[in-house]
Coordinates of N, CA and C in Angstrom, one line a residue:
M1 N 47.7 14.2 -9.3 CA 46.5 13.7 -9.9 C 45.6 13.0 -8.8
A2 N 44.3 13.4 -8.8 CA 43.4 12.9 -7.8 C 43.1 11.4 -8.1
T3 N 42.9 10.6 -7.1 CA 42.5 9.2 -7.3 C 41.1 9.1 -7.6
E4 N 40.7 7.9 -8.1 CA 39.3 7.7 -8.5 C 38.4 7.8 -7.2
L5 N 38.9 7.3 -6.1 CA 38.2 7.4 -4.9 C 38.0 8.8 -4.4
D6 N 39.0 9.7 -4.6 CA 38.9 11.1 -4.3 C 37.8 11.8 -5.1
I7 N 37.9 11.5 -6.4 CA 36.9 12.1 -7.4 C 35.5 11.7 -7.0
T8 N 35.3 10.4 -6.7 CA 34.0 9.9 -6.4 C 33.5 10.5 -5.1
L9 N 34.4 10.7 -4.1 CA 34.0 11.3 -2.9 C 33.5 12.8 -3.1
R10 N 34.3 13.5 -4.0 CA 33.9 14.9 -4.3 C 32.5 14.9 -4.9
L11 N 32.2 14.1 -5.8 CA 30.9 14.0 -6.5 C 29.8 13.7 -5.5
A12 N 30.1 12.7 -4.7 CA 29.1 12.2 -3.7 C 28.8 13.3 -2.7
V13 N 29.8 14.0 -2.2 CA 29.5 15.1 -1.2 C 28.7 16.2 -1.9
A14 N 29.1 16.5 -3.1 CA 28.3 17.6 -3.9 C 26.9 17.2 -4.0
M15 N 26.6 15.9 -4.4 CA 25.3 15.5 -4.6 C 24.5 15.5 -3.3
L16 N 25.2 15.1 -2.2 CA 24.5 15.1 -0.9 C 24.1 16.5 -0.4
L17 N 25.1 17.4 -0.5 CA 24.8 18.7 0.0 C 23.8 19.5 -0.9
G18 N 23.9 19.3 -2.2 CA 22.9 19.9 -3.0 C 21.5 19.3 -2.8
G19 N 21.5 18.0 -2.5 CA 20.2 17.3 -2.2 C 19.6 17.8 -0.9
V20 N 20.4 18.1 0.1 CA 19.9 18.6 1.3 C 19.1 19.9 1.1
I21 N 19.7 20.8 0.3 CA 19.1 22.1 0.0 C 17.8 21.8 -0.8
G22 N 17.9 20.9 -1.7 CA 16.8 20.5 -2.6 C 15.6 20.0 -1.8
F23 N 15.9 19.2 -0.7 CA 14.8 18.7 0.1 C 14.1 19.9 0.8
E24 N 14.8 20.9 1.2 CA 14.1 22.0 1.8 C 13.2 22.8 0.8
R25 N 13.7 22.9 -0.4 CA 12.9 23.6 -1.4 C 11.7 22.7 -1.8
E26 N 11.9 21.4 -1.8 CA 10.8 20.5 -2.1 C 9.8 20.5 -1.0
Y27 N 10.2 20.7 0.2 CA 9.3 20.8 1.3 C 8.4 22.1 1.2
R28 N 9.0 23.1 0.7 CA 8.3 24.4 0.5 C 7.5 24.4 -0.8
A29 N 7.5 23.2 -1.5 CA 6.7 23.1 -2.8 C 7.1 24.0 -3.9
K30 N 8.5 24.2 -4.0 CA 9.0 25.1 -5.0 C 9.2 24.2 -6.3
D31 N 9.2 24.9 -7.5 CA 9.4 24.2 -8.7 C 10.7 23.6 -8.8
A32 N 11.8 24.3 -8.4 CA 13.1 23.7 -8.4 C 13.3 23.0 -7.0
G33 N 13.2 21.7 -7.0 CA 13.3 21.0 -5.8 C 14.5 20.1 -5.6
F34 N 14.3 18.9 -5.1 CA 15.4 18.0 -4.8 C 16.2 17.7 -6.1
R35 N 15.6 17.3 -7.1 CA 16.3 16.8 -8.3 C 17.1 17.9 -9.0
T36 N 16.5 19.1 -9.1 CA 17.1 20.2 -9.7 C 18.4 20.6 -8.9
H37 N 18.3 20.7 -7.6 CA 19.4 21.2 -6.8 C 20.6 20.2 -6.8
F38 N 20.2 18.9 -6.6 CA 21.3 17.9 -6.6 C 22.0 17.8 -7.9
L39 N 21.2 18.0 -9.0 CA 21.8 18.0 -10.4 C 22.8 19.2 -10.6
V40 N 22.3 20.3 -10.1 CA 23.2 21.5 -10.2 C 24.5 21.3 -9.4
A41 N 24.4 20.9 -8.2 CA 25.6 20.7 -7.4 C 26.5 19.6 -8.0
L42 N 25.9 18.5 -8.4 CA 26.7 17.4 -9.0 C 27.3 17.8 -10.3
G43 N 26.6 18.5 -11.2 CA 27.2 19.0 -12.4 C 28.3 20.0 -12.2
S44 N 28.1 20.9 -11.3 CA 29.1 21.9 -11.0 C 30.4 21.2 -10.5
A45 N 30.3 20.2 -9.6 CA 31.4 19.5 -9.1 C 32.2 18.8 -10.3
L46 N 31.4 18.2 -11.2 CA 32.0 17.5 -12.3 C 32.7 18.4 -13.2
F47 N 32.1 19.6 -13.5 CA 32.8 20.6 -14.3 C 34.1 21.0 -13.7
C48 N 34.1 21.2 -12.4 CA 35.3 21.6 -11.7 C 36.4 20.5 -11.8
I49 N 36.0 19.3 -11.6 CA 36.9 18.2 -11.7 C 37.5 18.1 -13.1
V50 N 36.6 18.2 -14.1 CA 37.1 18.2 -15.5 C 38.1 19.3 -15.8
S51 N 37.8 20.5 -15.3 CA 38.7 21.6 -15.5 C 40.0 21.4 -14.8
Q52 N 40.1 20.6 -13.7 CA 41.3 20.4 -13.0 C 42.2 19.3 -13.6
F53 N 41.5 18.2 -14.0 CA 42.2 17.0 -14.4 C 41.9 16.5 -15.8
G54 N 40.9 17.1 -16.4 CA 40.5 16.5 -17.7 C 41.3 16.9 -18.9
F55 N 42.2 17.9 -18.8 CA 42.9 18.4 -19.9 C 44.4 18.3 -19.7
G56 N 44.8 17.5 -18.7 CA 46.3 17.3 -18.5 C 46.9 18.5 -17.7
F57 N 48.1 18.2 -17.3 CA 48.8 19.2 -16.5 C 49.4 20.4 -17.3
E58 N 49.3 20.3 -18.6 CA 49.9 21.4 -19.5 C 49.0 22.6 -19.4
L59 N 47.7 22.4 -19.1 CA 46.7 23.5 -19.0 C 46.9 24.2 -17.7
K60 N 47.5 25.4 -17.7 CA 47.8 26.1 -16.5 C 46.5 26.7 -15.9
D61 N 45.7 27.3 -16.7 CA 44.5 28.0 -16.2 C 43.3 27.1 -16.2
S62 N 43.2 26.4 -15.1 CA 42.2 25.4 -14.9 C 40.9 26.0 -14.4
S63 N 40.9 27.3 -14.1 CA 39.7 27.9 -13.6 C 38.7 28.4 -14.6
R64 N 39.0 28.2 -15.9 CA 38.1 28.7 -17.0 C 36.8 28.0 -17.0
V65 N 36.8 26.7 -16.9 CA 35.6 25.9 -17.0 C 34.7 26.3 -15.7
A66 N 35.4 26.3 -14.6 CA 34.6 26.6 -13.4 C 34.0 28.0 -13.4
A67 N 34.7 29.0 -14.0 CA 34.2 30.3 -14.2 C 33.0 30.4 -15.0
Q68 N 32.9 29.5 -16.0 CA 31.7 29.5 -16.9 C 30.5 28.9 -16.2
V69 N 30.7 28.1 -15.2 CA 29.6 27.6 -14.4 C 28.9 28.7 -13.6
V70 N 29.7 29.6 -13.1 CA 29.2 30.8 -12.4 C 28.3 31.6 -13.2
S71 N 28.7 31.9 -14.4 CA 27.8 32.7 -15.3 C 26.7 31.8 -16.0
G72 N 27.0 30.6 -16.3 CA 26.0 29.7 -16.9 C 24.8 29.4 -16.0
I73 N 25.0 29.3 -14.7 CA 23.9 29.0 -13.8 C 22.9 30.1 -13.8
G74 N 23.3 31.3 -14.3 CA 22.3 32.4 -14.4 C 21.1 32.1 -15.3
F75 N 21.4 31.3 -16.4 CA 20.3 31.0 -17.3 C 19.3 30.1 -16.6
L76 N 19.8 29.1 -15.8 CA 18.9 28.2 -15.1 C 18.1 29.0 -14.0
G77 N 18.8 29.9 -13.3 CA 18.1 30.6 -12.3 C 17.1 31.6 -12.9
A78 N 17.4 32.2 -14.0 CA 16.4 33.1 -14.7 C 15.1 32.3 -15.0
G79 N 15.2 31.0 -15.3 CA 14.0 30.3 -15.7 C 13.1 30.0 -14.5
T80 N 13.6 30.2 -13.3 CA 12.7 30.0 -12.1 C 12.1 31.3 -11.6
I81 N 12.5 32.4 -12.2 CA 11.9 33.7 -11.9 C 10.7 34.0 -12.7
I82 N 9.6 34.3 -12.1 CA 8.3 34.6 -12.8 C 7.9 36.0 -12.5
F83 N 7.5 36.7 -13.5 CA 6.9 38.0 -13.3 C 5.4 37.9 -13.7
Q84 N 4.5 38.0 -12.7 CA 3.1 37.8 -12.9 C 2.3 38.8 -12.1
K85 N 1.5 39.5 -12.8 CA 0.6 40.5 -12.2 C 1.3 41.4 -11.3
N86 N 2.4 42.0 -11.9 CA 3.2 43.0 -11.2 C 3.9 42.5 -10.0
V87 N 4.1 41.1 -9.9 CA 4.7 40.5 -8.7 C 5.9 39.6 -9.3
V88 N 7.0 39.7 -8.6 CA 8.2 38.9 -9.0 C 8.3 37.8 -8.0
R89 N 8.3 36.5 -8.6 CA 8.4 35.3 -7.7 C 9.6 34.5 -8.2
G90 N 10.2 33.7 -7.3 CA 11.2 32.8 -7.7 C 12.6 33.3 -7.4
L91 N 12.8 34.5 -6.8 CA 14.1 35.0 -6.6 C 14.9 34.2 -5.6
T92 N 14.2 33.7 -4.6 CA 14.9 32.9 -3.6 C 15.4 31.6 -4.2
T93 N 14.5 31.0 -5.0 CA 14.9 29.7 -5.6 C 16.0 29.9 -6.6
A94 N 16.0 31.0 -7.3 CA 17.2 31.3 -8.2 C 18.5 31.5 -7.5
A95 N 18.4 32.2 -6.4 CA 19.6 32.4 -5.5 C 20.0 31.1 -4.9
G96 N 19.1 30.2 -4.6 CA 19.4 28.9 -4.0 C 20.2 28.1 -5.1
L97 N 19.7 28.1 -6.3 CA 20.5 27.4 -7.4 C 21.9 27.9 -7.5
W98 N 22.0 29.2 -7.4 CA 23.3 29.9 -7.6 C 24.3 29.4 -6.5
V99 N 23.8 29.5 -5.3 CA 24.7 29.1 -4.2 C 24.9 27.6 -4.2
T100 N 24.0 26.8 -4.7 CA 24.2 25.3 -4.8 C 25.2 25.0 -5.8
A101 N 25.3 25.8 -6.9 CA 26.4 25.7 -7.9 C 27.7 26.0 -7.2
A102 N 27.8 27.0 -6.4 CA 29.0 27.3 -5.7 C 29.4 26.2 -4.7
I103 N 28.5 25.6 -4.1 CA 28.8 24.4 -3.2 C 29.3 23.3 -4.0
G104 N 28.7 23.0 -5.2 CA 29.2 22.0 -6.0 C 30.7 22.2 -6.5
L105 N 31.0 23.5 -6.8 CA 32.3 23.8 -7.2 C 33.3 23.6 -6.0
A106 N 32.9 24.0 -4.8 CA 33.7 23.8 -3.7 C 34.0 22.3 -3.4
C107 N 33.0 21.5 -3.6 CA 33.2 20.0 -3.5 C 34.1 19.5 -4.6
G108 N 34.0 20.1 -5.8 CA 34.8 19.6 -6.9 C 36.3 19.9 -6.7
T109 N 36.6 20.9 -5.9 CA 38.0 21.2 -5.6 C 38.5 20.6 -4.3
G110 N 37.6 19.8 -3.7 CA 38.0 19.2 -2.4 C 37.8 20.0 -1.2
M111 N 37.2 21.2 -1.3 CA 37.0 22.1 -0.1 C 35.7 21.7 0.6
Y112 N 35.8 20.6 1.3 CA 34.6 20.0 1.9 C 34.1 20.9 3.1
L113 N 34.9 21.4 3.9 CA 34.5 22.2 5.1 C 33.7 23.5 4.6
P114 N 34.3 24.3 3.7 CA 33.5 25.4 3.3 C 32.1 25.0 2.6
A115 N 32.1 23.9 1.9 CA 30.9 23.5 1.3 C 29.9 23.1 2.4
V116 N 30.3 22.4 3.4 CA 29.4 21.9 4.5 C 28.9 23.2 5.2
V117 N 29.8 24.1 5.6 CA 29.4 25.3 6.3 C 28.4 26.1 5.5
T118 N 28.7 26.3 4.2 CA 27.8 27.0 3.4 C 26.4 26.4 3.3
T119 N 26.4 25.1 3.2 CA 25.1 24.4 3.2 C 24.3 24.6 4.5
L120 N 25.0 24.5 5.6 CA 24.3 24.8 6.9 C 23.8 26.2 7.0
M121 N 24.6 27.2 6.5 CA 24.2 28.5 6.5 C 22.9 28.8 5.6
V122 N 22.9 28.1 4.5 CA 21.7 28.2 3.6 C 20.5 27.7 4.3
L123 N 20.6 26.5 5.0 CA 19.5 25.9 5.7 C 19.0 26.8 6.8
I124 N 20.0 27.4 7.5 CA 19.7 28.4 8.6 C 18.9 29.6 8.0
G125 N 19.4 30.1 6.9 CA 18.7 31.2 6.3 C 17.3 30.9 5.8
L126 N 17.2 29.7 5.2 CA 15.9 29.4 4.6 C 14.9 28.9 5.6
E127 N 15.3 28.2 6.7 CA 14.4 27.6 7.6 C 14.3 28.4 9.0
I128 N 15.4 28.4 9.7 CA 15.4 29.0 11.0 C 15.0 30.5 11.0
L129 N 15.6 31.3 10.1 CA 15.3 32.7 10.0 C 13.9 32.9 9.5
S130 N 13.5 32.0 8.6 CA 12.1 32.1 8.1 C 11.0 32.0 9.2
A131 N 11.4 31.4 10.3 CA 10.4 31.3 11.4 C 10.4 32.7 12.2
V132 N 11.4 33.5 12.0 CA 11.5 34.7 12.8 C 11.0 35.9 11.9
I133 N 11.5 35.9 10.6 CA 11.2 37.0 9.7 C 9.7 37.3 9.5
P134 N 8.8 36.3 9.4 CA 7.4 36.5 9.2 C 6.8 37.5 10.2
R135 N 7.3 37.6 11.4 CA 6.7 38.5 12.4 C 6.9 39.9 12.1
V136 N 7.9 40.3 11.3 CA 8.2 41.7 11.0 C 8.1 42.0 9.5
S137 N 8.1 41.0 8.7 CA 8.2 41.3 7.2 C 6.9 41.1 6.5
T138 N 6.8 41.5 5.3 CA 5.6 41.3 4.5 C 5.9 40.5 3.2
S139 N 4.9 40.0 2.6 CA 5.0 39.3 1.4 C 3.9 39.6 0.5
V140 N 4.0 39.3 -0.8 CA 2.9 39.6 -1.8 C 2.1 38.4 -2.0
V141 N 0.8 38.6 -1.9 CA -0.2 37.6 -2.0 C -1.2 37.9 -3.2
I142 N -1.5 36.9 -4.0 CA -2.4 37.1 -5.1 C -3.7 36.4 -4.7
L143 N -4.8 37.1 -4.5 CA -6.1 36.6 -4.0 C -7.1 36.7 -5.2
S144 N -7.7 35.6 -5.5 CA -8.8 35.5 -6.5 C -10.1 35.1 -5.9
F145 N -11.1 35.8 -6.1 CA -12.4 35.4 -5.6 C -13.5 35.9 -6.5
S146 N -14.7 35.4 -6.3 CA -15.8 35.7 -7.2 C -17.0 36.1 -6.3
A147 N -17.9 36.9 -6.8 CA -19.1 37.3 -6.1 C -20.2 37.5 -7.1
T148 N -21.4 37.5 -6.6 CA -22.6 37.6 -7.4 C -23.0 39.1 -7.7
S149 N -22.4 40.1 -7.0 CA -22.7 41.5 -7.2 C -21.5 42.3 -7.0
Q150 N -21.5 43.5 -7.7 CA -20.4 44.4 -7.5 C -20.3 45.0 -6.1
E151 N -21.5 45.1 -5.5 CA -21.5 45.7 -4.1 C -20.8 44.7 -3.2
S152 N -20.9 43.4 -3.3 CA -20.2 42.5 -2.5 C -18.7 42.6 -2.7
V153 N -18.3 42.7 -3.9 CA -16.9 42.9 -4.2 C -16.3 44.1 -3.6
K154 N -17.1 45.3 -3.6 CA -16.6 46.5 -3.0 C -16.5 46.3 -1.5
K155 N -17.5 45.7 -0.9 CA -17.5 45.5 0.5 C -16.3 44.6 1.0
A156 N -16.0 43.6 0.1 CA -14.9 42.7 0.5 C -13.6 43.4 0.4
V157 N -13.4 44.2 -0.7 CA -12.2 45.0 -0.9 C -12.0 46.0 0.3
R158 N -13.2 46.6 0.6 CA -13.2 47.6 1.7 C -12.8 46.9 3.0
E159 N -13.2 45.7 3.3 CA -12.9 45.0 4.5 C -11.4 44.7 4.5
I160 N -10.8 44.3 3.4 CA -9.4 44.0 3.3 C -8.6 45.2 3.6
R161 N -9.0 46.3 3.0 CA -8.2 47.6 3.2 C -8.4 48.1 4.6
R162 N -9.5 47.9 5.2 CA -9.7 48.3 6.6 C -8.8 47.6 7.6
N163 N -8.4 46.4 7.2 CA -7.4 45.6 8.1 C -6.0 45.9 7.7
C164 N -5.7 47.1 7.1 CA -4.4 47.5 6.9 C -3.6 46.7 5.9
L165 N -4.3 46.1 4.9 CA -3.6 45.4 3.9 C -3.4 46.3 2.7
D166 N -2.2 46.4 2.2 CA -1.8 47.3 1.1 C -2.1 46.6 -0.2
I167 N -3.1 47.1 -1.0 CA -3.4 46.5 -2.2 C -2.6 47.1 -3.3
I168 N -1.9 46.3 -4.1 CA -1.0 46.7 -5.1 C -1.7 46.9 -6.4
S169 N -2.5 45.9 -6.8 CA -3.3 46.0 -8.1 C -4.7 45.4 -7.8
Y170 N -5.6 45.8 -8.7 CA -7.0 45.4 -8.5 C -7.6 45.1 -9.9
E171 N -8.1 44.0 -10.1 CA -8.7 43.6 -11.4 C -10.1 43.0 -11.2
L172 N -11.0 43.5 -12.0 CA -12.4 43.0 -11.9 C -12.9 42.6 -13.3
K173 N -13.4 41.4 -13.4 CA -14.0 40.9 -14.6 C -15.4 40.4 -14.4
E174 N -16.2 40.7 -15.4 CA -17.6 40.3 -15.4 C -17.8 39.1 -16.3
R175 N -18.4 38.0 -15.8 CA -18.6 36.8 -16.6 C -20.0 36.3 -16.5
K176 N -20.6 36.1 -17.6 CA -22.0 35.7 -17.7 C -22.1 34.1 -17.7
T177 N -22.9 33.6 -16.8 CA -23.1 32.2 -16.7 C -24.6 31.9 -16.8
S178 N -25.0 30.6 -16.8 CA -26.4 30.2 -16.8 C -27.1 30.6 -15.6
Q179 N -26.4 30.8 -14.5 CA -27.0 31.2 -13.2 C -27.0 32.7 -13.0
G180 N -26.5 33.4 -14.0 CA -26.4 34.9 -13.8 C -25.1 35.4 -14.0
V181 N -24.9 36.7 -13.7 CA -23.6 37.4 -13.8 C -22.7 37.1 -12.6
I182 N -21.5 36.8 -12.8 CA -20.5 36.6 -11.7 C -19.4 37.6 -11.9
F183 N -19.0 38.2 -10.8 CA -17.9 39.2 -10.9 C -16.6 38.5 -10.3
E184 N -15.6 38.4 -11.1 CA -14.4 37.7 -10.7 C -13.3 38.8 -10.4
T185 N -12.7 38.7 -9.3 CA -11.7 39.7 -8.8 C -10.4 39.1 -8.5
N186 N -9.3 39.8 -9.0 CA -8.0 39.4 -8.7 C -7.3 40.6 -8.0
L187 N -6.8 40.3 -6.8 CA -6.1 41.3 -6.0 C -4.6 40.9 -5.7
S188 N -3.7 41.8 -5.9 CA -2.3 41.7 -5.5 C -2.1 42.6 -4.3
M189 N -1.7 42.0 -3.2 CA -1.6 42.9 -2.0 C -0.3 42.5 -1.1
K190 N 0.1 43.4 -0.3 CA 1.1 43.1 0.7 C 0.5 42.8 2.0
V191 N 0.9 41.7 2.6 CA 0.4 41.3 3.9 C 1.5 40.8 4.8
K192 N 1.3 40.7 6.0 CA 2.3 40.1 6.9 C 2.4 38.6 6.7
R193 N 3.6 38.0 6.8 CA 3.8 36.7 6.4 C 3.1 35.7 7.3
D194 N 2.9 36.0 8.6 CA 2.4 35.0 9.5 C 0.8 35.0 9.4
N195 N 0.3 33.8 9.2 CA -1.2 33.6 9.1 C -1.9 34.4 8.1
R196 N -1.2 34.7 6.9 CA -1.7 35.5 5.9 C -3.0 34.9 5.3
N197 N -2.9 33.6 5.0 CA -4.0 33.0 4.3 C -5.2 32.9 5.2
E198 N -5.0 32.5 6.5 CA -6.1 32.4 7.5 C -6.8 33.7 7.7
Q199 N -6.0 34.8 7.7 CA -6.7 36.1 7.9 C -7.5 36.5 6.7
L200 N -7.1 36.3 5.5 CA -7.8 36.6 4.3 C -9.1 35.8 4.2
I201 N -9.0 34.5 4.6 CA -10.2 33.6 4.6 C -11.2 34.1 5.6
E202 N -10.7 34.6 6.7 CA -11.6 35.0 7.8 C -12.3 36.3 7.4
Y203 N -11.6 37.2 6.7 CA -12.2 38.4 6.2 C -13.4 38.2 5.3
L204 N -13.1 37.2 4.3 CA -14.1 37.0 3.2 C -15.2 36.1 3.7
N205 N -15.0 35.3 4.8 CA -16.1 34.4 5.2 C -17.3 35.2 5.7
E206 N -17.2 36.5 5.9 CA -18.3 37.3 6.4 C -19.3 37.5 5.3
F207 N -18.9 37.3 4.1 CA -19.8 37.5 2.9 C -20.3 36.2 2.4
D208 N -21.6 36.0 2.4 CA -22.2 34.7 1.9 C -22.1 34.5 0.4
D209 N -22.1 35.5 -0.4 CA -22.0 35.3 -1.8 C -20.6 35.5 -2.4
V210 N -19.6 35.5 -1.5 CA -18.2 35.6 -2.0 C -17.5 34.3 -1.9
T211 N -16.9 33.8 -3.0 CA -16.3 32.5 -3.0 C -14.8 32.7 -3.4
I212 N -13.9 32.2 -2.6 CA -12.5 32.3 -2.8 C -12.0 31.2 -3.8
S213 N -11.4 31.7 -4.9 CA -10.9 30.8 -5.9 C -9.5 30.3 -5.6
S214 N -8.6 31.2 -5.3 CA -7.2 30.8 -5.0 C -6.5 31.9 -4.2
I215 N -5.5 31.4 -3.4 CA -4.6 32.3 -2.7 C -3.2 31.9 -2.9
E216 N -2.4 32.7 -3.5 CA -1.0 32.4 -3.9 C -0.1 33.3 -3.2

């Protein structure tokens, strides 16, 4: 039987490691940040402890509760995945919650070294490799802008395409205002990860009547 000090240590380590990953997600301004990740790790560790010691030594299969954590975390991860305008977002955050649950389970069983090593690997993958990958990889950007004429919209889109940006979807809406007709455009495109926003702003700054609404 684990002592109260041992159980407290397991929970504390789970909360600490989950919080470290959560801080990284918080820094990236993700919806699932510090609080979500440390709660997932802490809850997973507690589930694992309960499955080991909460039902007495007569219960031989103590892995059942822990196994339900593995499948149950999928519901929380699915809630962070968003499908919007033919673009899927939130997969990295969902995977982060999944591995955070695994780290919590490892802490719950007292496997501190694998938990710490996994946390370091997660941070390496999310931060260090993220500084290298943008040079060779692409990401999906949703650009919204408005213009006072269709010709300006066509020229802006032509300029974006001329700079080797792959446009996935194109949506144009006409809205009447007191100052006249405004053409609102939403573009989904693939761009290189490095300096993507700066490049798009530079392209559209050439047009006086084009106003950028948002870049996601």
